[in-house]
Amino acid sequence: MENNLFYKKSNVYETLGEDFTKEANVYGEGYKTFLDASKTERDCVRTSIELAKAHGYVEYDFGMEIKAGDKLYYNNRGRSLYLIKVGTENINNGMRIIASHIDTPRIDFKQMPIYEDGGFCFAKTRYYGGIRKYQWLALPLALHGTIIRKDGEVVNISIGDDESDPVFYITDLLPHIAQDYNSKPLGQAISAENLNVLLGSMPCADKDADNKIKTNVLTMLNEKYGIVEEDFLSADIFAVPAGRARDVGFDRSLISAYGHDDKVCAYPSLTALFESEASEKTIMVVLADKEEIGSEGNTGMKCEVFTDLMGAVTDALGGSIYAVKAHSKCLSADVTACFDPNYGEAFDRRNATYINCGVAMSKYTGHGGKSSTNDAPAEYIGWIRKLFAENGVIWQAGDMGRNDLGGGGTVAKFIAQHNIETVDLGVPVISMHAPYEVISKVDILCAHKAFAAFCK
């Protein structure tokens, strides 16, 4: 009776066996390659466009003709990306939408960042997204970004991920003299104003210079990139953890890397789209920016370019945008917190998501009394349950954590506001928002299988 009546999560290894494990290992290698090339949203857009072009997608701009069978991508300012496969089915039946985000918590340079103090040259910063500040100290960092020079020239930089590159660093205080800091609460011990990135310590040869180390750093930047200090006024420079994605454990079943949240959902969204050639449905994959700071701006999910693109496709196919939105279905492809037994008190064990138990569906996110969330209706979840059962998808239900302990948000609520059925579905993550997070290889393959079934 227990087998028939009780809900139990399925361990993927025990349920699907050795062949699925081998497939997950191969899929994981592709994902690691994608992740290493996509540390920032700008990097991810460039990498995703290369993949899309290889699968026959062409760039779209508003005003172009659209017809059934087209495979299009819309590059929104180099920081978010929309991919559309136009189906042959009546557009009024709605679209299938998978939306994930490609921005990740990090350390951003301020507009006037470079200064000299105490024999060092540093960069002043402003952290981006929800970080635990202490995790970013004494860690090798790489610099990725774009600088627009005064003459309009675009300069892209990536320093620190190649083995021959230098890395960068945020200093920490030695334990011998840190007693005052040790007595402070964890969230207050590290000041945001101290998250300054170490750039160098060598003075220039000019004995008359007031800031010899800063001058030396700027001289090297000028020689390599042709930039001057003023050019930082029009720059996006991000400090991110240096290094590549690596397997974890003797069994190599896990992957540790920077940026799983949320590229671990973006990648299977893309691979599911590219697999959907035979589908008659119109499919849109959204890789959004600015989710970590509320989906703001003209590259975040609040931007009307999302519905503008839906409208352009609808108009081209002679449909009604109202009917399309009402009949569309969306997966907000975003990660959730994976149960960690070292911090078990932070979770509701009955409603947590577990490693190696498949892709995770969250009916709601938010915090407290379901504040700031999309609470998906039972009918839509029932439809997805049936779809996954018919396609052999292993999935689990889950919650972010214990009630009133905190919470989180996704892009789901912004999509649902357009009268589109939406629910969160993504990969469980250990140490979410840390410089290095951990996910399961079988869980990300389950995400791909789920998204592929959704696209059929």
Short mmCIF file of C-alpha atoms in Angstrom, two decimals:
data_model
loop_
_atom_site.label_atom_id
_atom_site.label_comp_id
_atom_site.label_asym_id
_atom_site.label_seq_id
_atom_site.Cartn_x
_atom_site.Cartn_y
_atom_site.Cartn_z
CA MET A 1 0.00 0.00 0.00
CA GLU A 2 2.90 2.37 0.70
CA ASN A 3 4.23 1.85 -2.82
CA ASN A 4 0.83 2.74 -4.27
CA LEU A 5 -0.15 5.57 -1.93
CA PHE A 6 3.00 7.35 -0.76
CA TYR A 7 4.92 9.98 -2.74
CA LYS A 8 8.62 9.17 -2.84
CA LYS A 9 11.40 10.95 -4.70
CA SER A 10 13.21 8.78 -7.22
CA ASN A 11 17.00 8.52 -7.20
CA VAL A 12 18.01 8.84 -10.85
CA TYR A 13 20.91 6.39 -10.57
CA GLU A 14 18.69 3.70 -9.08
CA THR A 15 15.78 4.37 -11.46
CA LEU A 16 17.44 4.89 -14.85
CA GLY A 17 20.67 2.96 -14.47
CA GLU A 18 24.06 2.88 -16.18
CA ASP A 19 23.09 4.05 -19.67
CA PHE A 20 21.59 7.26 -18.31
CA THR A 21 24.71 7.80 -16.17
CA LYS A 22 26.93 7.52 -19.26
CA GLU A 23 24.69 9.96 -21.12
CA ALA A 24 24.85 12.37 -18.17
CA ASN A 25 28.66 12.25 -18.16
CA VAL A 26 28.79 13.13 -21.86
CA TYR A 27 26.18 15.87 -21.46
CA GLY A 28 28.09 17.25 -18.48
CA GLU A 29 31.22 17.74 -20.58
CA GLY A 30 29.30 19.88 -23.04
CA TYR A 31 27.84 21.87 -20.21
CA LYS A 32 31.25 22.51 -18.63
CA THR A 33 32.57 23.81 -21.94
CA PHE A 34 29.57 26.13 -22.24
CA LEU A 35 29.95 27.33 -18.65
CA ASP A 36 33.67 28.07 -18.94
CA ALA A 37 32.94 30.29 -21.95
CA SER A 38 29.97 32.05 -20.29
CA LYS A 39 31.09 33.57 -17.00
CA THR A 40 29.16 36.81 -17.50
CA GLU A 41 25.91 37.58 -19.29
CA ARG A 42 27.86 39.22 -22.14
CA ASP A 43 30.03 36.10 -22.48
CA CYS A 44 26.96 33.87 -22.37
CA VAL A 45 25.15 35.80 -25.10
CA ARG A 46 28.18 35.50 -27.40
CA THR A 47 28.54 31.76 -26.68
CA SER A 48 24.82 31.10 -27.15
CA ILE A 49 24.72 32.97 -30.46
CA GLU A 50 27.58 30.83 -31.75
CA LEU A 51 25.64 27.69 -30.82
CA ALA A 52 22.44 29.07 -32.37
CA LYS A 53 24.17 29.92 -35.65
CA ALA A 54 25.60 26.41 -35.80
CA HIS A 55 22.01 25.12 -35.63
CA GLY A 56 20.75 27.38 -38.42
CA TYR A 57 19.43 30.35 -36.43
CA VAL A 58 19.71 33.81 -38.01
CA GLU A 59 19.62 37.24 -36.41
CA TYR A 60 16.25 38.97 -36.25
CA ASP A 61 15.49 42.66 -36.08
CA PHE A 62 12.06 44.24 -35.80
CA GLY A 63 10.48 44.80 -39.18
CA MET A 64 11.87 41.65 -40.79
CA GLU A 65 9.53 39.13 -42.38
CA ILE A 66 8.68 36.11 -40.22
CA LYS A 67 7.22 32.85 -41.51
CA ALA A 68 6.64 29.32 -40.30
CA GLY A 69 9.86 27.33 -40.12
CA ASP A 70 12.08 30.31 -39.33
CA LYS A 71 14.75 29.96 -36.67
CA LEU A 72 15.59 33.38 -35.25
CA TYR A 73 17.56 34.99 -32.47
CA TYR A 74 17.23 38.51 -31.10
CA ASN A 75 20.34 39.91 -29.41
CA ASN A 76 19.19 42.50 -26.88
CA ARG A 77 22.16 44.82 -26.36
CA GLY A 78 24.62 41.97 -25.90
CA ARG A 79 23.26 41.12 -22.44
CA SER A 80 20.08 39.13 -23.04
CA LEU A 81 19.01 36.83 -25.83
CA TYR A 82 15.74 35.56 -27.30
CA LEU A 83 15.65 32.50 -29.57
CA ILE A 84 12.51 31.61 -31.53
CA LYS A 85 11.66 28.56 -33.60
CA VAL A 86 8.52 29.47 -35.54
CA GLY A 87 6.22 26.45 -35.75
CA THR A 88 3.64 25.41 -38.31
CA GLU A 89 0.87 25.02 -35.73
CA ASN A 90 -1.77 27.77 -35.48
CA ILE A 91 -0.09 30.53 -33.49
CA ASN A 92 -3.31 31.19 -31.57
CA ASN A 93 -2.68 27.85 -29.83
CA GLY A 94 0.10 29.68 -27.99
CA MET A 95 3.85 29.37 -27.61
CA ARG A 96 6.02 27.16 -25.45
CA ILE A 97 8.39 29.45 -23.53
CA ILE A 98 11.44 28.49 -21.46
CA ALA A 99 12.95 31.44 -19.60
CA SER A 100 16.16 31.39 -17.59
CA HIS A 101 18.63 34.09 -16.58
CA ILE A 102 22.31 34.37 -17.39
CA ASP A 103 23.50 37.01 -14.91
CA THR A 104 25.23 35.81 -11.76
CA PRO A 105 26.30 37.40 -8.43
CA ARG A 106 29.74 39.00 -8.74
CA ILE A 107 31.89 42.04 -7.92
CA ASP A 108 31.54 45.04 -10.28
CA PHE A 109 34.09 47.83 -10.72
CA LYS A 110 32.82 51.31 -9.88
CA GLN A 111 33.00 54.00 -12.56
CA MET A 112 36.16 55.56 -11.11
CA PRO A 113 37.70 52.42 -9.62
CA ILE A 114 41.50 52.67 -9.63
CA TYR A 115 43.38 54.08 -6.64
CA GLU A 116 46.67 53.64 -4.79
CA ASP A 117 47.07 53.10 -1.05
CA GLY A 118 49.66 51.57 1.27
CA GLY A 119 51.94 50.29 -1.47
CA PHE A 120 49.19 48.68 -3.55
CA CYS A 121 46.90 49.56 -6.44
CA PHE A 122 43.26 48.57 -5.97
CA ALA A 123 39.92 48.88 -7.76
CA LYS A 124 36.86 50.13 -5.87
CA THR A 125 33.82 47.90 -6.38
CA ARG A 126 30.09 47.51 -5.90
CA TYR A 127 28.86 43.96 -5.41
CA TYR A 128 26.10 42.70 -7.72
CA GLY A 129 23.30 40.44 -6.51
CA GLY A 130 23.00 38.48 -3.29
CA ILE A 131 26.44 37.46 -2.06
CA ARG A 132 27.91 36.42 1.29
CA LYS A 133 30.80 38.85 1.34
CA TYR A 134 33.26 36.69 3.29
CA GLN A 135 33.19 34.06 0.50
CA TRP A 136 34.86 36.48 -1.92
CA LEU A 137 37.98 37.14 0.17
CA ALA A 138 41.36 35.51 -0.54
CA LEU A 139 40.07 33.99 -3.77
CA PRO A 140 41.68 34.05 -7.25
CA LEU A 141 39.59 36.32 -9.47
CA ALA A 142 39.37 36.97 -13.19
CA LEU A 143 38.28 40.19 -14.87
CA HIS A 144 35.71 40.06 -17.68
CA GLY A 145 34.05 43.00 -19.32
CA THR A 146 33.61 45.62 -22.00
CA ILE A 147 35.12 49.10 -22.20
CA ILE A 148 33.87 51.76 -24.62
CA ARG A 149 36.70 54.17 -25.34
CA LYS A 150 36.15 57.90 -25.84
CA ASP A 151 36.57 57.42 -29.60
CA GLY A 152 33.76 54.80 -29.57
CA GLU A 153 36.05 51.80 -29.96
CA VAL A 154 34.77 48.68 -28.13
CA VAL A 155 37.37 46.83 -26.05
CA ASN A 156 36.51 43.41 -24.60
CA ILE A 157 38.71 42.05 -21.83
CA SER A 158 39.09 38.62 -20.26
CA ILE A 159 42.04 38.23 -17.89
CA GLY A 160 42.61 35.51 -15.33
CA ASP A 161 41.10 32.32 -16.74
CA ASP A 162 43.98 31.31 -18.99
CA GLU A 163 46.80 29.51 -17.16
CA SER A 164 49.28 32.11 -18.44
CA ASP A 165 47.21 35.05 -17.13
CA PRO A 166 47.66 36.80 -13.79
CA VAL A 167 44.74 36.64 -11.38
CA PHE A 168 43.29 39.28 -9.06
CA TYR A 169 42.45 39.19 -5.37
CA ILE A 170 40.46 40.69 -2.49
CA THR A 171 42.53 40.68 0.70
CA ASP A 172 41.53 39.20 4.05
CA LEU A 173 42.82 39.90 7.56
CA LEU A 174 45.07 37.34 9.21
CA PRO A 175 43.47 35.50 12.16
CA HIS A 176 46.23 36.64 14.55
CA ILE A 177 44.85 40.20 14.65
CA ALA A 178 41.22 39.61 13.67
CA GLN A 179 39.67 39.30 17.13
CA ASP A 180 37.50 42.40 16.68
CA TYR A 181 36.14 41.01 13.41
CA ASN A 182 35.61 37.52 14.85
CA SER A 183 33.21 38.88 17.45
CA LYS A 184 30.93 40.47 14.84
CA PRO A 185 27.92 38.68 13.30
CA LEU A 186 28.85 36.91 10.06
CA GLY A 187 26.81 39.29 7.92
CA GLN A 188 28.49 42.36 9.40
CA ALA A 189 32.11 41.32 9.74
CA ILE A 190 33.05 42.22 6.18
CA SER A 191 32.33 45.74 4.96
CA ALA A 192 31.24 46.19 1.35
CA GLU A 193 33.69 49.08 1.12
CA ASN A 194 36.55 46.63 1.78
CA LEU A 195 35.77 44.46 -1.25
CA ASN A 196 38.53 46.17 -3.23
CA VAL A 197 40.26 44.19 -5.97
CA LEU A 198 44.06 44.09 -5.81
CA LEU A 199 45.58 45.08 -9.17
CA GLY A 200 49.33 45.44 -8.50
CA SER A 201 52.17 46.78 -6.37
CA MET A 202 55.01 47.79 -8.73
CA PRO A 203 55.84 51.51 -9.04
CA CYS A 204 56.54 53.15 -12.38
CA ALA A 205 60.03 54.44 -13.26
CA ASP A 206 58.97 58.09 -13.08
CA LYS A 207 60.32 59.29 -9.73
CA ASP A 208 58.24 62.48 -9.91
CA ALA A 209 54.88 60.72 -10.23
CA ASP A 210 52.56 61.13 -7.23
CA ASN A 211 50.87 57.73 -7.64
CA LYS A 212 53.62 55.53 -9.03
CA ILE A 213 51.80 52.20 -8.69
CA LYS A 214 48.51 53.50 -10.13
CA THR A 215 50.48 55.12 -12.97
CA ASN A 216 52.21 51.83 -13.70
CA VAL A 217 48.90 49.92 -13.82
CA LEU A 218 47.27 52.51 -16.08
CA THR A 219 50.33 52.54 -18.33
CA MET A 220 50.08 48.77 -18.83
CA LEU A 221 46.36 49.03 -19.58
CA ASN A 222 47.01 51.82 -22.05
CA GLU A 223 49.72 49.85 -23.83
CA LYS A 224 47.59 46.70 -24.10
CA TYR A 225 44.10 48.13 -24.67
CA GLY A 226 44.62 51.78 -25.61
CA ILE A 227 42.50 52.98 -22.70
CA VAL A 228 42.93 55.79 -20.18
CA GLU A 229 41.36 56.21 -16.75
CA GLU A 230 38.45 58.24 -18.13
CA ASP A 231 37.38 55.25 -20.23
CA PHE A 232 36.25 53.45 -17.07
CA LEU A 233 33.31 55.87 -17.06
CA SER A 234 31.84 53.82 -19.94
CA ALA A 235 32.83 50.32 -18.91
CA ASP A 236 31.30 47.14 -17.51
CA ILE A 237 34.12 45.37 -15.66
CA PHE A 238 33.24 42.34 -13.53
CA ALA A 239 35.43 40.40 -11.10
CA VAL A 240 34.45 36.71 -11.14
CA PRO A 241 36.11 33.59 -9.73
CA ALA A 242 39.04 32.42 -11.85
CA GLY A 243 39.28 28.82 -13.00
CA ARG A 244 37.22 26.26 -14.84
CA ALA A 245 34.35 23.94 -14.05
CA ARG A 246 35.58 20.75 -12.36
CA ASP A 247 34.15 17.35 -11.47
CA VAL A 248 33.61 16.74 -7.75
CA GLY A 249 34.06 13.50 -5.82
CA PHE A 250 35.74 10.18 -6.43
CA ASP A 251 32.77 9.17 -8.58
CA ARG A 252 32.86 12.46 -10.57
CA SER A 253 29.07 12.67 -10.25
CA LEU A 254 28.98 16.39 -9.43
CA ILE A 255 30.24 19.60 -11.04
CA SER A 256 31.67 22.56 -9.14
CA ALA A 257 31.81 25.89 -10.95
CA TYR A 258 31.00 29.57 -10.84
CA GLY A 259 27.64 30.50 -12.37
CA HIS A 260 25.48 27.38 -12.14
CA ASP A 261 22.73 29.79 -11.06
CA ASP A 262 21.29 30.02 -13.64
CA LYS A 263 23.33 28.80 -16.58
CA VAL A 264 22.65 25.23 -15.43
CA CYS A 265 19.11 25.90 -16.69
CA ALA A 266 20.09 28.09 -19.65
CA TYR A 267 22.20 25.35 -21.24
CA PRO A 268 19.52 22.61 -21.22
CA SER A 269 17.02 25.22 -22.46
CA LEU A 270 19.24 25.72 -25.51
CA THR A 271 19.91 22.02 -26.11
CA ALA A 272 16.19 21.22 -25.81
CA LEU A 273 15.38 23.95 -28.34
CA PHE A 274 17.97 22.66 -30.80
CA GLU A 275 16.49 19.16 -30.41
CA SER A 276 12.97 20.34 -31.21
CA GLU A 277 13.28 20.37 -35.02
CA ALA A 278 10.29 18.05 -35.52
CA SER A 279 7.98 20.00 -33.23
CA GLU A 280 5.15 21.94 -34.87
CA LYS A 281 4.94 24.34 -31.94
CA THR A 282 6.39 27.83 -31.82
CA ILE A 283 9.06 27.83 -29.13
CA MET A 284 10.80 30.76 -27.46
CA VAL A 285 13.86 30.44 -25.23
CA VAL A 286 14.68 33.50 -23.15
CA LEU A 287 18.12 34.12 -21.65
CA ALA A 288 17.46 37.14 -19.46
CA ASP A 289 19.72 39.61 -17.69
CA LYS A 290 19.37 41.40 -14.33
CA GLU A 291 17.39 38.65 -12.54
CA GLU A 292 19.75 38.86 -9.57
CA ILE A 293 18.79 42.51 -9.00
CA GLY A 294 15.06 42.31 -9.68
CA SER A 295 14.91 41.86 -13.49
CA GLU A 296 15.15 45.62 -14.01
CA GLY A 297 16.23 47.65 -17.04
CA ASN A 298 15.95 47.10 -20.76
CA THR A 299 17.74 43.74 -20.65
CA GLY A 300 15.79 42.31 -17.70
CA MET A 301 12.60 40.28 -17.83
CA LYS A 302 10.47 43.34 -17.05
CA CYS A 303 11.43 44.83 -20.42
CA GLU A 304 8.59 44.84 -22.95
CA VAL A 305 10.84 43.41 -25.66
CA PHE A 306 9.56 40.00 -24.52
CA THR A 307 5.95 40.79 -25.51
CA ASP A 308 7.14 42.86 -28.48
CA LEU A 309 8.73 39.72 -29.93
CA MET A 310 5.64 37.65 -29.17
CA GLY A 311 3.60 40.31 -30.94
CA ALA A 312 5.88 40.40 -33.98
CA VAL A 313 5.59 36.64 -34.47
CA THR A 314 1.84 36.71 -33.87
CA ASP A 315 1.22 39.54 -36.34
CA ALA A 316 3.37 37.85 -39.00
CA LEU A 317 1.34 34.64 -38.70
CA GLY A 318 -2.05 36.41 -38.62
CA GLY A 319 -2.89 35.60 -35.02
CA SER A 320 -4.25 37.46 -32.00
CA ILE A 321 -1.70 38.42 -29.33
CA TYR A 322 -4.43 38.08 -26.70
CA ALA A 323 -5.12 34.49 -27.75
CA VAL A 324 -1.41 33.70 -27.95
CA LYS A 325 -0.71 34.92 -24.41
CA ALA A 326 -3.79 33.20 -23.00
CA HIS A 327 -2.81 29.85 -24.54
CA SER A 328 0.97 29.99 -24.05
CA LYS A 329 2.76 27.91 -21.46
CA CYS A 330 6.05 28.79 -19.77
CA LEU A 331 8.70 27.11 -17.67
CA SER A 332 10.60 29.62 -15.58
CA ALA A 333 13.83 27.65 -15.73
CA ASP A 334 15.61 28.62 -12.53
CA VAL A 335 17.54 26.75 -9.88
CA THR A 336 16.40 25.90 -6.39
CA ALA A 337 18.18 25.17 -3.11
CA CYS A 338 19.35 21.57 -2.79
CA PHE A 339 19.15 19.94 0.63
CA ASP A 340 22.51 20.09 2.39
CA PRO A 341 22.70 17.82 5.47
CA ASN A 342 25.45 20.02 6.96
CA TYR A 343 22.82 22.76 7.33
CA GLY A 344 19.74 20.58 7.66
CA GLU A 345 18.09 22.96 10.11
CA ALA A 346 17.59 25.50 7.28
CA PHE A 347 15.33 23.14 5.31
CA ASP A 348 11.92 21.55 5.59
CA ARG A 349 13.12 18.01 4.91
CA ARG A 350 9.72 16.82 3.69
CA ASN A 351 9.57 19.58 1.07
CA ALA A 352 13.23 20.03 0.16
CA THR A 353 14.81 19.06 -3.14
CA TYR A 354 17.52 16.39 -3.04
CA ILE A 355 20.63 15.73 -5.10
CA ASN A 356 20.34 13.14 -7.89
CA CYS A 357 16.54 13.09 -7.70
CA GLY A 358 15.90 14.93 -10.93
CA VAL A 359 14.84 18.39 -12.03
CA ALA A 360 12.87 20.28 -9.36
CA MET A 361 9.52 22.03 -9.66
CA SER A 362 8.72 24.88 -7.26
CA LYS A 363 5.02 25.78 -7.17
CA TYR A 364 6.00 29.06 -5.52
CA THR A 365 9.12 30.91 -4.41
CA GLY A 366 9.08 34.29 -2.68
CA HIS A 367 9.40 34.71 1.07
CA GLY A 368 7.21 34.73 4.17
CA GLY A 369 3.56 34.46 3.20
CA LYS A 370 4.37 33.73 -0.46
CA SER A 371 5.31 37.36 -0.98
CA SER A 372 6.66 38.40 -4.41
CA THR A 373 6.05 35.08 -6.10
CA ASN A 374 4.12 33.44 -8.88
CA ASP A 375 2.03 30.73 -7.20
CA ALA A 376 1.36 28.31 -10.05
CA PRO A 377 -2.17 26.83 -10.17
CA ALA A 378 -2.83 23.15 -9.57
CA GLU A 379 -4.27 22.74 -13.09
CA TYR A 380 -1.02 23.78 -14.75
CA ILE A 381 1.10 21.59 -12.48
CA GLY A 382 -1.26 18.70 -13.23
CA TRP A 383 -0.75 19.25 -16.96
CA ILE A 384 3.04 19.15 -16.51
CA ARG A 385 2.87 16.04 -14.31
CA LYS A 386 1.00 14.23 -17.08
CA LEU A 387 3.48 15.46 -19.71
CA PHE A 388 6.48 14.28 -17.70
CA ALA A 389 4.88 10.91 -16.92
CA GLU A 390 4.23 10.32 -20.62
CA ASN A 391 7.86 11.16 -21.47
CA GLY A 392 9.63 9.38 -18.61
CA VAL A 393 10.99 12.56 -17.02
CA ILE A 394 12.31 12.18 -13.46
CA TRP A 395 11.38 15.25 -11.44
CA GLN A 396 10.75 16.24 -7.84
CA ALA A 397 8.72 18.84 -6.01
CA GLY A 398 10.59 21.22 -3.76
CA ASP A 399 10.67 24.37 -1.69
CA MET A 400 13.44 26.94 -1.20
CA GLY A 401 13.82 26.49 2.57
CA ARG A 402 12.12 26.64 5.95
CA ASN A 403 9.23 29.06 6.38
CA ASP A 404 10.21 32.64 7.33
CA LEU A 405 13.92 31.83 7.05
CA GLY A 406 14.35 33.75 3.82
CA GLY A 407 13.40 33.04 0.26
CA GLY A 408 14.08 34.04 -3.29
CA GLY A 409 12.53 35.18 -6.54
CA THR A 410 12.65 34.25 -10.21
CA VAL A 411 11.42 35.69 -13.50
CA ALA A 412 8.21 33.64 -13.23
CA LYS A 413 6.02 36.40 -11.79
CA PHE A 414 6.94 38.85 -14.56
CA ILE A 415 5.92 36.35 -17.24
CA ALA A 416 2.74 35.32 -15.45
CA GLN A 417 1.67 38.97 -15.36
CA HIS A 418 1.13 38.71 -19.14
CA ASN A 419 -1.59 36.05 -18.64
CA ILE A 420 0.82 33.22 -19.40
CA GLU A 421 0.74 29.97 -17.40
CA THR A 422 4.09 29.75 -15.62
CA VAL A 423 5.84 27.57 -13.05
CA ASP A 424 9.44 27.32 -11.83
CA LEU A 425 11.41 24.26 -12.91
CA GLY A 426 15.16 23.94 -12.48
CA VAL A 427 18.21 22.14 -11.17
CA PRO A 428 18.91 21.84 -7.41
CA VAL A 429 22.11 23.66 -6.39
CA ILE A 430 24.40 23.26 -3.38
CA SER A 431 26.00 26.49 -2.05
CA MET A 432 23.88 28.71 -4.27
CA HIS A 433 25.39 32.20 -4.88
CA ALA A 434 28.78 31.10 -3.57
CA PRO A 435 31.77 31.72 -5.85
CA TYR A 436 31.75 27.99 -6.57
CA GLU A 437 28.44 26.12 -6.57
CA VAL A 438 27.75 22.38 -7.00
CA ILE A 439 25.19 20.53 -9.14
CA SER A 440 24.55 16.92 -10.17
CA LYS A 441 25.24 15.67 -13.69
CA VAL A 442 22.13 13.51 -13.74
CA ASP A 443 19.95 16.38 -12.52
CA ILE A 444 20.99 18.67 -15.37
CA LEU A 445 20.33 15.90 -17.90
CA CYS A 446 16.88 15.46 -16.32
CA ALA A 447 16.35 19.19 -16.87
CA HIS A 448 17.22 18.76 -20.54
CA LYS A 449 14.77 15.83 -20.83
CA ALA A 450 12.04 17.90 -19.14
CA PHE A 451 12.56 20.90 -21.41
CA ALA A 452 12.68 18.67 -24.49
CA ALA A 453 9.36 17.07 -23.52
CA PHE A 454 7.88 20.53 -22.99
CA CYS A 455 8.98 21.56 -26.51
CA LYS A 456 7.34 18.58 -28.25
#
